[in-house]
Coordinates of C-alpha atoms in Angstrom, one line a residue:
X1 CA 91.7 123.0 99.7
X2 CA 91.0 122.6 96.2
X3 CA 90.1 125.9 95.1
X4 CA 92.8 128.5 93.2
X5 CA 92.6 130.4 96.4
X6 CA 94.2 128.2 98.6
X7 CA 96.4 125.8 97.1
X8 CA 98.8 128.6 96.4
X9 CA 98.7 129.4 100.5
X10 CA 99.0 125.2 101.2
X11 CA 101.9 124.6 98.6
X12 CA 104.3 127.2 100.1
X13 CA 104.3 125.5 103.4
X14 CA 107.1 124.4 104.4
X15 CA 108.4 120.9 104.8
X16 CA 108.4 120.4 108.3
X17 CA 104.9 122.0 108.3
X18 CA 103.2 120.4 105.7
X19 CA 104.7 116.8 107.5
X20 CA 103.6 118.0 111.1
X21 CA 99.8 118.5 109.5
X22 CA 100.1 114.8 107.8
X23 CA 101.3 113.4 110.7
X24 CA 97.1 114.2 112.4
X25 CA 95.8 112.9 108.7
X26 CA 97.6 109.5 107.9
X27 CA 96.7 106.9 110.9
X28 CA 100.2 105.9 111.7
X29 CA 103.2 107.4 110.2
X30 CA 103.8 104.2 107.7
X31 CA 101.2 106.1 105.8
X32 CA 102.0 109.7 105.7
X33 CA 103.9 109.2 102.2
X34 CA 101.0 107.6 100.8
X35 CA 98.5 110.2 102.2
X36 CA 100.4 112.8 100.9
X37 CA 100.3 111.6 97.1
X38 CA 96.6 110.9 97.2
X39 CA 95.7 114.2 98.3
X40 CA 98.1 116.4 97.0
X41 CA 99.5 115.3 93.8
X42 CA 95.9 115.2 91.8
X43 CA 95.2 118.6 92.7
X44 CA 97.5 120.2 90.2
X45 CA 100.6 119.8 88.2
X46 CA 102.0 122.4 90.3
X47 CA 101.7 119.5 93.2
X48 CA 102.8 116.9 91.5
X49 CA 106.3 119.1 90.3
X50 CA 106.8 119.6 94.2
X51 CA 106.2 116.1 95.9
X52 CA 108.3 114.6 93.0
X53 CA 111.2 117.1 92.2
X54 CA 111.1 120.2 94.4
X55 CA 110.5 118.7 98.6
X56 CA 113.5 116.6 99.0
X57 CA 114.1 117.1 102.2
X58 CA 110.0 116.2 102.7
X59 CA 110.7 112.7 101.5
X60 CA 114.4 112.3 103.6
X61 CA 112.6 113.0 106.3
X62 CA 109.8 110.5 106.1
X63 CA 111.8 108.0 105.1
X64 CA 114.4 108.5 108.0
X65 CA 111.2 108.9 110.7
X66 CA 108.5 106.9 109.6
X67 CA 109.1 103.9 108.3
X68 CA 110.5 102.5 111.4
X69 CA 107.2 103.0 113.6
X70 CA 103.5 101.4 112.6
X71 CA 102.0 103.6 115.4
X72 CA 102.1 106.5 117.2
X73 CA 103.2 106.4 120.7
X74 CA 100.2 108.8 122.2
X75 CA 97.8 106.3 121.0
X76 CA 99.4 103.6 122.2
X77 CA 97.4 101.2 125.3
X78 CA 100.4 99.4 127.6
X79 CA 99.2 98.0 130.8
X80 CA 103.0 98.3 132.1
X81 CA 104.5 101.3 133.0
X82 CA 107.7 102.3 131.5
X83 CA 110.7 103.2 133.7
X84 CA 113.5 105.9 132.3
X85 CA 115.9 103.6 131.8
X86 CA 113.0 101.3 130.0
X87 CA 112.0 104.4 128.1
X88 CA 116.2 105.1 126.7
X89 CA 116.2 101.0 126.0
X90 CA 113.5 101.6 123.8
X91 CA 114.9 104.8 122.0
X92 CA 117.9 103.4 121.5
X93 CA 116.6 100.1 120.1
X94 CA 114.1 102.1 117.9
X95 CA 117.4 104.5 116.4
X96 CA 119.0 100.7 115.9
X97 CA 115.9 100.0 113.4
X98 CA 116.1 103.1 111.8
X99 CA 119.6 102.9 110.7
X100 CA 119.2 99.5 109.6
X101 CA 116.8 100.2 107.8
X102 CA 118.3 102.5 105.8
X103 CA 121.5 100.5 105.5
X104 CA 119.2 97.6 103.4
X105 CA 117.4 100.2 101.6
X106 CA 121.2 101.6 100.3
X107 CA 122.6 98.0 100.0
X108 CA 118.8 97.0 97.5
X109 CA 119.7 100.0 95.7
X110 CA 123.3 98.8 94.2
X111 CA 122.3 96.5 91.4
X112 CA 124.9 97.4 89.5
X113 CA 127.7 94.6 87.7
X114 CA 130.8 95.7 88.3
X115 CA 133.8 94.2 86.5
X116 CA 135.3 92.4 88.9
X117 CA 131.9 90.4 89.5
X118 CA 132.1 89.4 86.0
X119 CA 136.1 88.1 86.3
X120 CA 134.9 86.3 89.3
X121 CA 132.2 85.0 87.1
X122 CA 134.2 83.8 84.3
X123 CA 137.3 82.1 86.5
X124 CA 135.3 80.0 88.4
X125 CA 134.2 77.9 85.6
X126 CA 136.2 75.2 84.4
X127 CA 137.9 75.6 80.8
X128 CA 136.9 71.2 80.3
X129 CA 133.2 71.7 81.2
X130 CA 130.8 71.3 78.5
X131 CA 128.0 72.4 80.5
X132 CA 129.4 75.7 81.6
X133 CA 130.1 78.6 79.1
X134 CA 132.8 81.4 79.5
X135 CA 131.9 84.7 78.6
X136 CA 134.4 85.7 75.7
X137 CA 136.3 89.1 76.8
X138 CA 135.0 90.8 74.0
X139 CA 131.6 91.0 75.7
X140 CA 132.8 91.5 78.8
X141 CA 134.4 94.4 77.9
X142 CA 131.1 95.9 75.7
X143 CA 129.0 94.8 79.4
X144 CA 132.0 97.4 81.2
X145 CA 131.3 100.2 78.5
X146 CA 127.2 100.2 78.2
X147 CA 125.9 98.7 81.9
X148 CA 125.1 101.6 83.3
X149 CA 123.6 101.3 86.7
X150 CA 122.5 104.6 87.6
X151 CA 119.5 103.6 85.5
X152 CA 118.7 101.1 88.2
X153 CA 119.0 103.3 91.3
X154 CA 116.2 106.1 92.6
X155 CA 117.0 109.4 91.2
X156 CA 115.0 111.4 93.4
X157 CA 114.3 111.3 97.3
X158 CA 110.8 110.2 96.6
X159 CA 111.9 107.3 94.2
X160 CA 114.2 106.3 97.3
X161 CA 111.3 106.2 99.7
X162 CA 109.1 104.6 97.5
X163 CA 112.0 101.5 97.3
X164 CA 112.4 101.8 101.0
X165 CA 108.5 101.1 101.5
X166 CA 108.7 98.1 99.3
X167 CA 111.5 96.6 101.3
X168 CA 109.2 97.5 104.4
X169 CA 106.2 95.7 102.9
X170 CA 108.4 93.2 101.8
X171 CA 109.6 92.2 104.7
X172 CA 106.3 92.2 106.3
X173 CA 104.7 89.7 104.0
X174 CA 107.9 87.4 104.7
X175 CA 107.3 87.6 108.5
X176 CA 103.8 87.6 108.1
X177 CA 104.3 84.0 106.4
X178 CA 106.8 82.4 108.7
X179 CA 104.5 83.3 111.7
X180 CA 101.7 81.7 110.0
X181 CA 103.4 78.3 109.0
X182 CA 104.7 78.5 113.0
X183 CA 101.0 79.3 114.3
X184 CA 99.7 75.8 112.2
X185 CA 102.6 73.6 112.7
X186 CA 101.9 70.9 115.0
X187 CA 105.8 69.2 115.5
X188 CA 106.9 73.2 116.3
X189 CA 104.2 74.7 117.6
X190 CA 104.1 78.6 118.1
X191 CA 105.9 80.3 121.2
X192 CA 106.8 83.9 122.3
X193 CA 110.4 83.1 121.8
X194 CA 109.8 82.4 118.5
X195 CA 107.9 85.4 117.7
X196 CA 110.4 87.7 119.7
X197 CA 113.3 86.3 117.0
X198 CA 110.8 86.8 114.2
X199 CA 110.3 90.3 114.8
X200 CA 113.9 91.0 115.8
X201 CA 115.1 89.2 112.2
X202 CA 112.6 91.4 109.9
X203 CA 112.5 94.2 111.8
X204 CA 111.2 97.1 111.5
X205 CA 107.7 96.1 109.9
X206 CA 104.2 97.0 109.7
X207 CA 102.6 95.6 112.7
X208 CA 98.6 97.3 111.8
X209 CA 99.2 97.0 108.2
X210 CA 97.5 94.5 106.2
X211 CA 99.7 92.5 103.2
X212 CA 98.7 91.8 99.9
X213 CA 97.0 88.5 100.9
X214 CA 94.9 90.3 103.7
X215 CA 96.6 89.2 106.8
X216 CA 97.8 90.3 110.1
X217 CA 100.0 89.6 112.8
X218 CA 97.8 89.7 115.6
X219 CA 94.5 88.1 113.9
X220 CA 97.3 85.2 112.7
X221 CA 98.2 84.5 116.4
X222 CA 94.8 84.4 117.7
X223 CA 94.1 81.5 115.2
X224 CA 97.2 79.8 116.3
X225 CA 96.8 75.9 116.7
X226 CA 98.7 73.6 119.0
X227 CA 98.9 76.4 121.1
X228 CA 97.5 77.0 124.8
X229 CA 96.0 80.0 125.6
X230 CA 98.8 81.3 127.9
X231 CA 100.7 81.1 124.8
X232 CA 98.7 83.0 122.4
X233 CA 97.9 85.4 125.1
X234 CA 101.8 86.2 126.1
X235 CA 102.3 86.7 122.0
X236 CA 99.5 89.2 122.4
X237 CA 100.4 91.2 125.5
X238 CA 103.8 91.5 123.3
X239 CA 102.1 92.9 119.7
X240 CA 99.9 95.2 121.9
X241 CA 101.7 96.0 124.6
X242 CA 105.3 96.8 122.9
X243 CA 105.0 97.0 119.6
X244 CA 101.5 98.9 119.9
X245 CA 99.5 96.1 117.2
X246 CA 95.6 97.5 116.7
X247 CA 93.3 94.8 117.9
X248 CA 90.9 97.2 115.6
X249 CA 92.8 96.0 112.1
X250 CA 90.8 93.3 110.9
X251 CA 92.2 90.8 108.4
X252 CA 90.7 90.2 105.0
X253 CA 89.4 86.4 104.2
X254 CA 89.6 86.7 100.4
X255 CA 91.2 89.9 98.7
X256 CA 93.8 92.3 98.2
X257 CA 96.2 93.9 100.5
X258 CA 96.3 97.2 102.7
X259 CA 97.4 98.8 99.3
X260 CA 95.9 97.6 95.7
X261 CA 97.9 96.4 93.1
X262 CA 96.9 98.6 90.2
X263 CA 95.7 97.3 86.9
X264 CA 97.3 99.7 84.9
X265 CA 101.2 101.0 85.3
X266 CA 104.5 98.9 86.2
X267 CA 102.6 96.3 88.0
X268 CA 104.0 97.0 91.9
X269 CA 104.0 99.3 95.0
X270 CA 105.6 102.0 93.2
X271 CA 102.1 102.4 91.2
X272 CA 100.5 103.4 94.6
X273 CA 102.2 106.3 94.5
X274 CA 102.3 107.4 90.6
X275 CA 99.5 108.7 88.5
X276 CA 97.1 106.7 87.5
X277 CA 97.7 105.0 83.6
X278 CA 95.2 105.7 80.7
X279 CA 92.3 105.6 80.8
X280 CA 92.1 105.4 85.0
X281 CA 90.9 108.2 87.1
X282 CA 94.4 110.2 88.1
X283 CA 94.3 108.6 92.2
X284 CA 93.2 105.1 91.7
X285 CA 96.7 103.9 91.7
X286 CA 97.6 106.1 95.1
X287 CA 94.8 105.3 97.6
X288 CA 96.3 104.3 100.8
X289 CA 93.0 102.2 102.0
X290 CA 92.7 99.4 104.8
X291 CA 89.9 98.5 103.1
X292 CA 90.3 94.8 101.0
X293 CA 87.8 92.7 98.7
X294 CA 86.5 89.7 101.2
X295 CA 85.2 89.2 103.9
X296 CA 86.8 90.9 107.8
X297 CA 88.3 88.9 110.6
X298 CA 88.8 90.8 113.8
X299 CA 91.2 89.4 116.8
X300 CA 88.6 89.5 119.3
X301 CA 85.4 88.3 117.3
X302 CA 88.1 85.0 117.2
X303 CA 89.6 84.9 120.6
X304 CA 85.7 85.1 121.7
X305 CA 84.3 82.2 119.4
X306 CA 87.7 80.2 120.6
X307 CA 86.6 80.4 124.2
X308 CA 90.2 82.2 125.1
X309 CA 88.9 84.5 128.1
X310 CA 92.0 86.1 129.3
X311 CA 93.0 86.9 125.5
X312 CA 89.4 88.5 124.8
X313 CA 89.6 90.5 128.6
X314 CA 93.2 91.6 127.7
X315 CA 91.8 93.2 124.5
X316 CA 89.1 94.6 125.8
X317 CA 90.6 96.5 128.7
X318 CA 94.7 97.1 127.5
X319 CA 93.9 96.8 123.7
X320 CA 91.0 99.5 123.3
X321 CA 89.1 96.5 121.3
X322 CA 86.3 97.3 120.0
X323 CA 83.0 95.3 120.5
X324 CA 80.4 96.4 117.7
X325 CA 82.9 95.4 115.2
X326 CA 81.8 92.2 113.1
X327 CA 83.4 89.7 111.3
X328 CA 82.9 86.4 109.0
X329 CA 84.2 83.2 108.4
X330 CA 84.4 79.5 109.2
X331 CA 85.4 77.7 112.5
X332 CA 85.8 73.8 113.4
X333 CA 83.9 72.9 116.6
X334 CA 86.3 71.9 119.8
X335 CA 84.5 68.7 120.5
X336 CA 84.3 67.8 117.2
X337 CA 86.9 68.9 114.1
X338 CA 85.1 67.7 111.5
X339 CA 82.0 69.8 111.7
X340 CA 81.9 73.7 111.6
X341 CA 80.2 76.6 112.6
X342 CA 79.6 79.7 110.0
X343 CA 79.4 83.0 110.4
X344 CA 78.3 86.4 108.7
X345 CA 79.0 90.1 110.2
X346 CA 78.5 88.7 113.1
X347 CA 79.5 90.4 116.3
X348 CA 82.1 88.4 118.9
X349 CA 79.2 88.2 121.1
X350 CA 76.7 86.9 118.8
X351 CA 79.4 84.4 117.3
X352 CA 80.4 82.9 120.6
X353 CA 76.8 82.2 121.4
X354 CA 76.4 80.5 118.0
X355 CA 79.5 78.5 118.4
X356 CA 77.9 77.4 121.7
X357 CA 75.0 76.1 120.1
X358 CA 77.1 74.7 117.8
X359 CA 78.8 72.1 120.4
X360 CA 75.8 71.9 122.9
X361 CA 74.2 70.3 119.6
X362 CA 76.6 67.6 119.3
X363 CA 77.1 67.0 122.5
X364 CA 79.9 68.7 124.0
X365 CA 80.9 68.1 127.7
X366 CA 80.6 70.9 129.9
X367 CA 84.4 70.8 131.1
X368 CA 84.8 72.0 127.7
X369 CA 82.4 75.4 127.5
X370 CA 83.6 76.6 130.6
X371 CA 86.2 78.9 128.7
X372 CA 83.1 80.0 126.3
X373 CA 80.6 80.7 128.9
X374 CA 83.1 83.1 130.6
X375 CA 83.7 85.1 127.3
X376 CA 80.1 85.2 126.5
X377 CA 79.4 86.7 130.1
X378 CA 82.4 89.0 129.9
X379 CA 81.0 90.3 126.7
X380 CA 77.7 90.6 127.7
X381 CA 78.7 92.8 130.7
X382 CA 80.5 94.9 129.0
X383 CA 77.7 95.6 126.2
X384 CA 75.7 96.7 129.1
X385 CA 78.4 98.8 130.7

């Protein structure tokens, strides 16, 4: 793919092409603009010319696809089967999405000051106040002649996907915060209700994508408090079920984001998909990675050491889970919330048995390992199978 011999033979594929082949490398279409930057564009200036000038249509059509979808339906695990009418429900609310979408992206876009903001401006402020200051019309009228907001707005299709990603991530990390207030609140505990209005309000978002802080959806509601686990596992049978959530996305403890905020460049997500600054290797700035600085956090090594056994079976047989993956961090014993069990890459099987050894130590009554010494057994059966 690098060699003179072939990049001439790659580069004259066309658009829908080259997108069709992205759509088997990226692994969910969120990331096919990413992916294509940090493989294509440091491979020559001839690449970098055509993902930033010459494919237009390239970008409009990622932007109007693939930012509305974290997943791809073939990979998807729903333990409900879809009717036709079901099936043109969801169409229709996923075209819905889509053109809102775009409509925010083109509203973000207009930063301009037009001059009947600035007469607005000016006569609402009272000619007696001291504290207020009118703008004299001499500089209003130099703002009318030199503002020039084209400056502000994307010039090219891929400038205008970039800003349309950061609105997605943006309103990820917003929803991503709300839920996580909800899931520790104690007066308004987390409900499906809830979460159904918090993904209609920000929607669409990244449901498998980690933010900058290292968090998820799904690992966020299996460490909800206050909350029963018929209640976390209804929010889960929703993420996985509908909205096709990865119970294989671990969250990150301590570290960065699903994309790295370069050191070098303008500072935000738009450096993700320039060349890197001086100095910097060419892709540092572009990587799309999952990977994060700290330490990993997994749904089910949670739901496991939390003794929630239909949440841990529900990701295990509709959620494809995965049960080698391990995880680390710190947990408060049921019995007794001022002590706490440790762990380090530790398996959900191996971390439920050392929270159980955790509360047998101090004492805990046996009503209240029932729930663990189910998901211990389920785990161990299936680690067998």
């Amino acid at each position: 793919m690098t060699s003179n011999a072939t990049n001439p033979n790659l580069i004259n594929l066309p658009d829908e092409l080259l997108h069709k082949i992205f759509t088997f490398v990226a692994n969910s279409p969120v990331l096919i603009g990413p992916s294509l930057c940090w493989m294509l564009r440091p491979l020559s200036s001839e690449w970098c010319h055509s993902l930033d000038i010459s494919r237009s249509e390239l970008w409009n059509t990622i932007a109007a696809n693939d930012l509305s979808c974290d997943y791809y339906a073939v990979a998807l695990h729903n333990d409900e089967t879809e009717t036709s009418k079901g099936g043109d429900v969801n169409r229709t609310h996923a075209n819905n999405n889509k053109i809102r979408a775009l409509k925010e992206s083109s509203l973000e876009t207009k930063r301009g000051v037009d001059s009947k903001n600035i007469n607005d401006i000016t006569s609402s402020t009272r000619p007696g106040s001291s504290r207020k200051r009118q703008l004299p019309q001499q500089q209003i009228s130099q703002t009318k002649n030199t503002r020039r907001s084209t400056r502000l707005r994307p010039a090219t299709p891929k400038e205008s996907y970039i800003h349309s990603y950061n609105l997605l991530l943006q309103r990820t990390e917003i929803a991503l915060l709300e839920l996580t207030e909800r899931c520790h609140s104690s007066k308004t505990p987390q409900s499906l209700s809830y979460l159904q209005k918090l993904l209609r309000e920000h929607s669409p978002i990244t449901i498998n994508q980690r933010v900058r802080t290292g968090g998820t959806l799904l690992v966020e509601l299996c460490r909800a408090r206050y909350v029963p686990e018929g209640g976390v596992l209804r929010c889960v049978r929703l993420l996985v079920g509908k909205f096709g959530a990865n119970p294989n996305v671990p969250s990150a403890e301590i570290g960065t984001g699903s994309f790295r905020i370069v050191i070098s460049g303008r500072g935000n997500y738009e450096s993700c998909f320039a060349s890197g600054g001086r100095g910097s290797s060419r892709n540092a700035a572009m990587k799309p990675s999952t990977s994060t600085v700290g330490r990993e956090l997994y749904p089910i090594v949670i739901a496991a050491l939390r003794g929630m056994f239909s949440v841990v079976n529900y990701l295990l047989v509709h959620g494809g889970a995965n049960l080698n993956v391990r995880g680390s961090s710190r947990f408060r014993l049921f019995s007794n919330q001022r002590k706490s069990v440790s762990g380090v890459n530790l398996t959900a099987l191996e971390f439920a048995r050392k929270m159980m050894d955790g509360e047998v130590l101090i004492g805990a009554r046996e009503e209240d390992l029932k729930g663990l010494r189910k998901v211990i057994s389920l785990l161990e059966k299936a680690s067998k199978a």
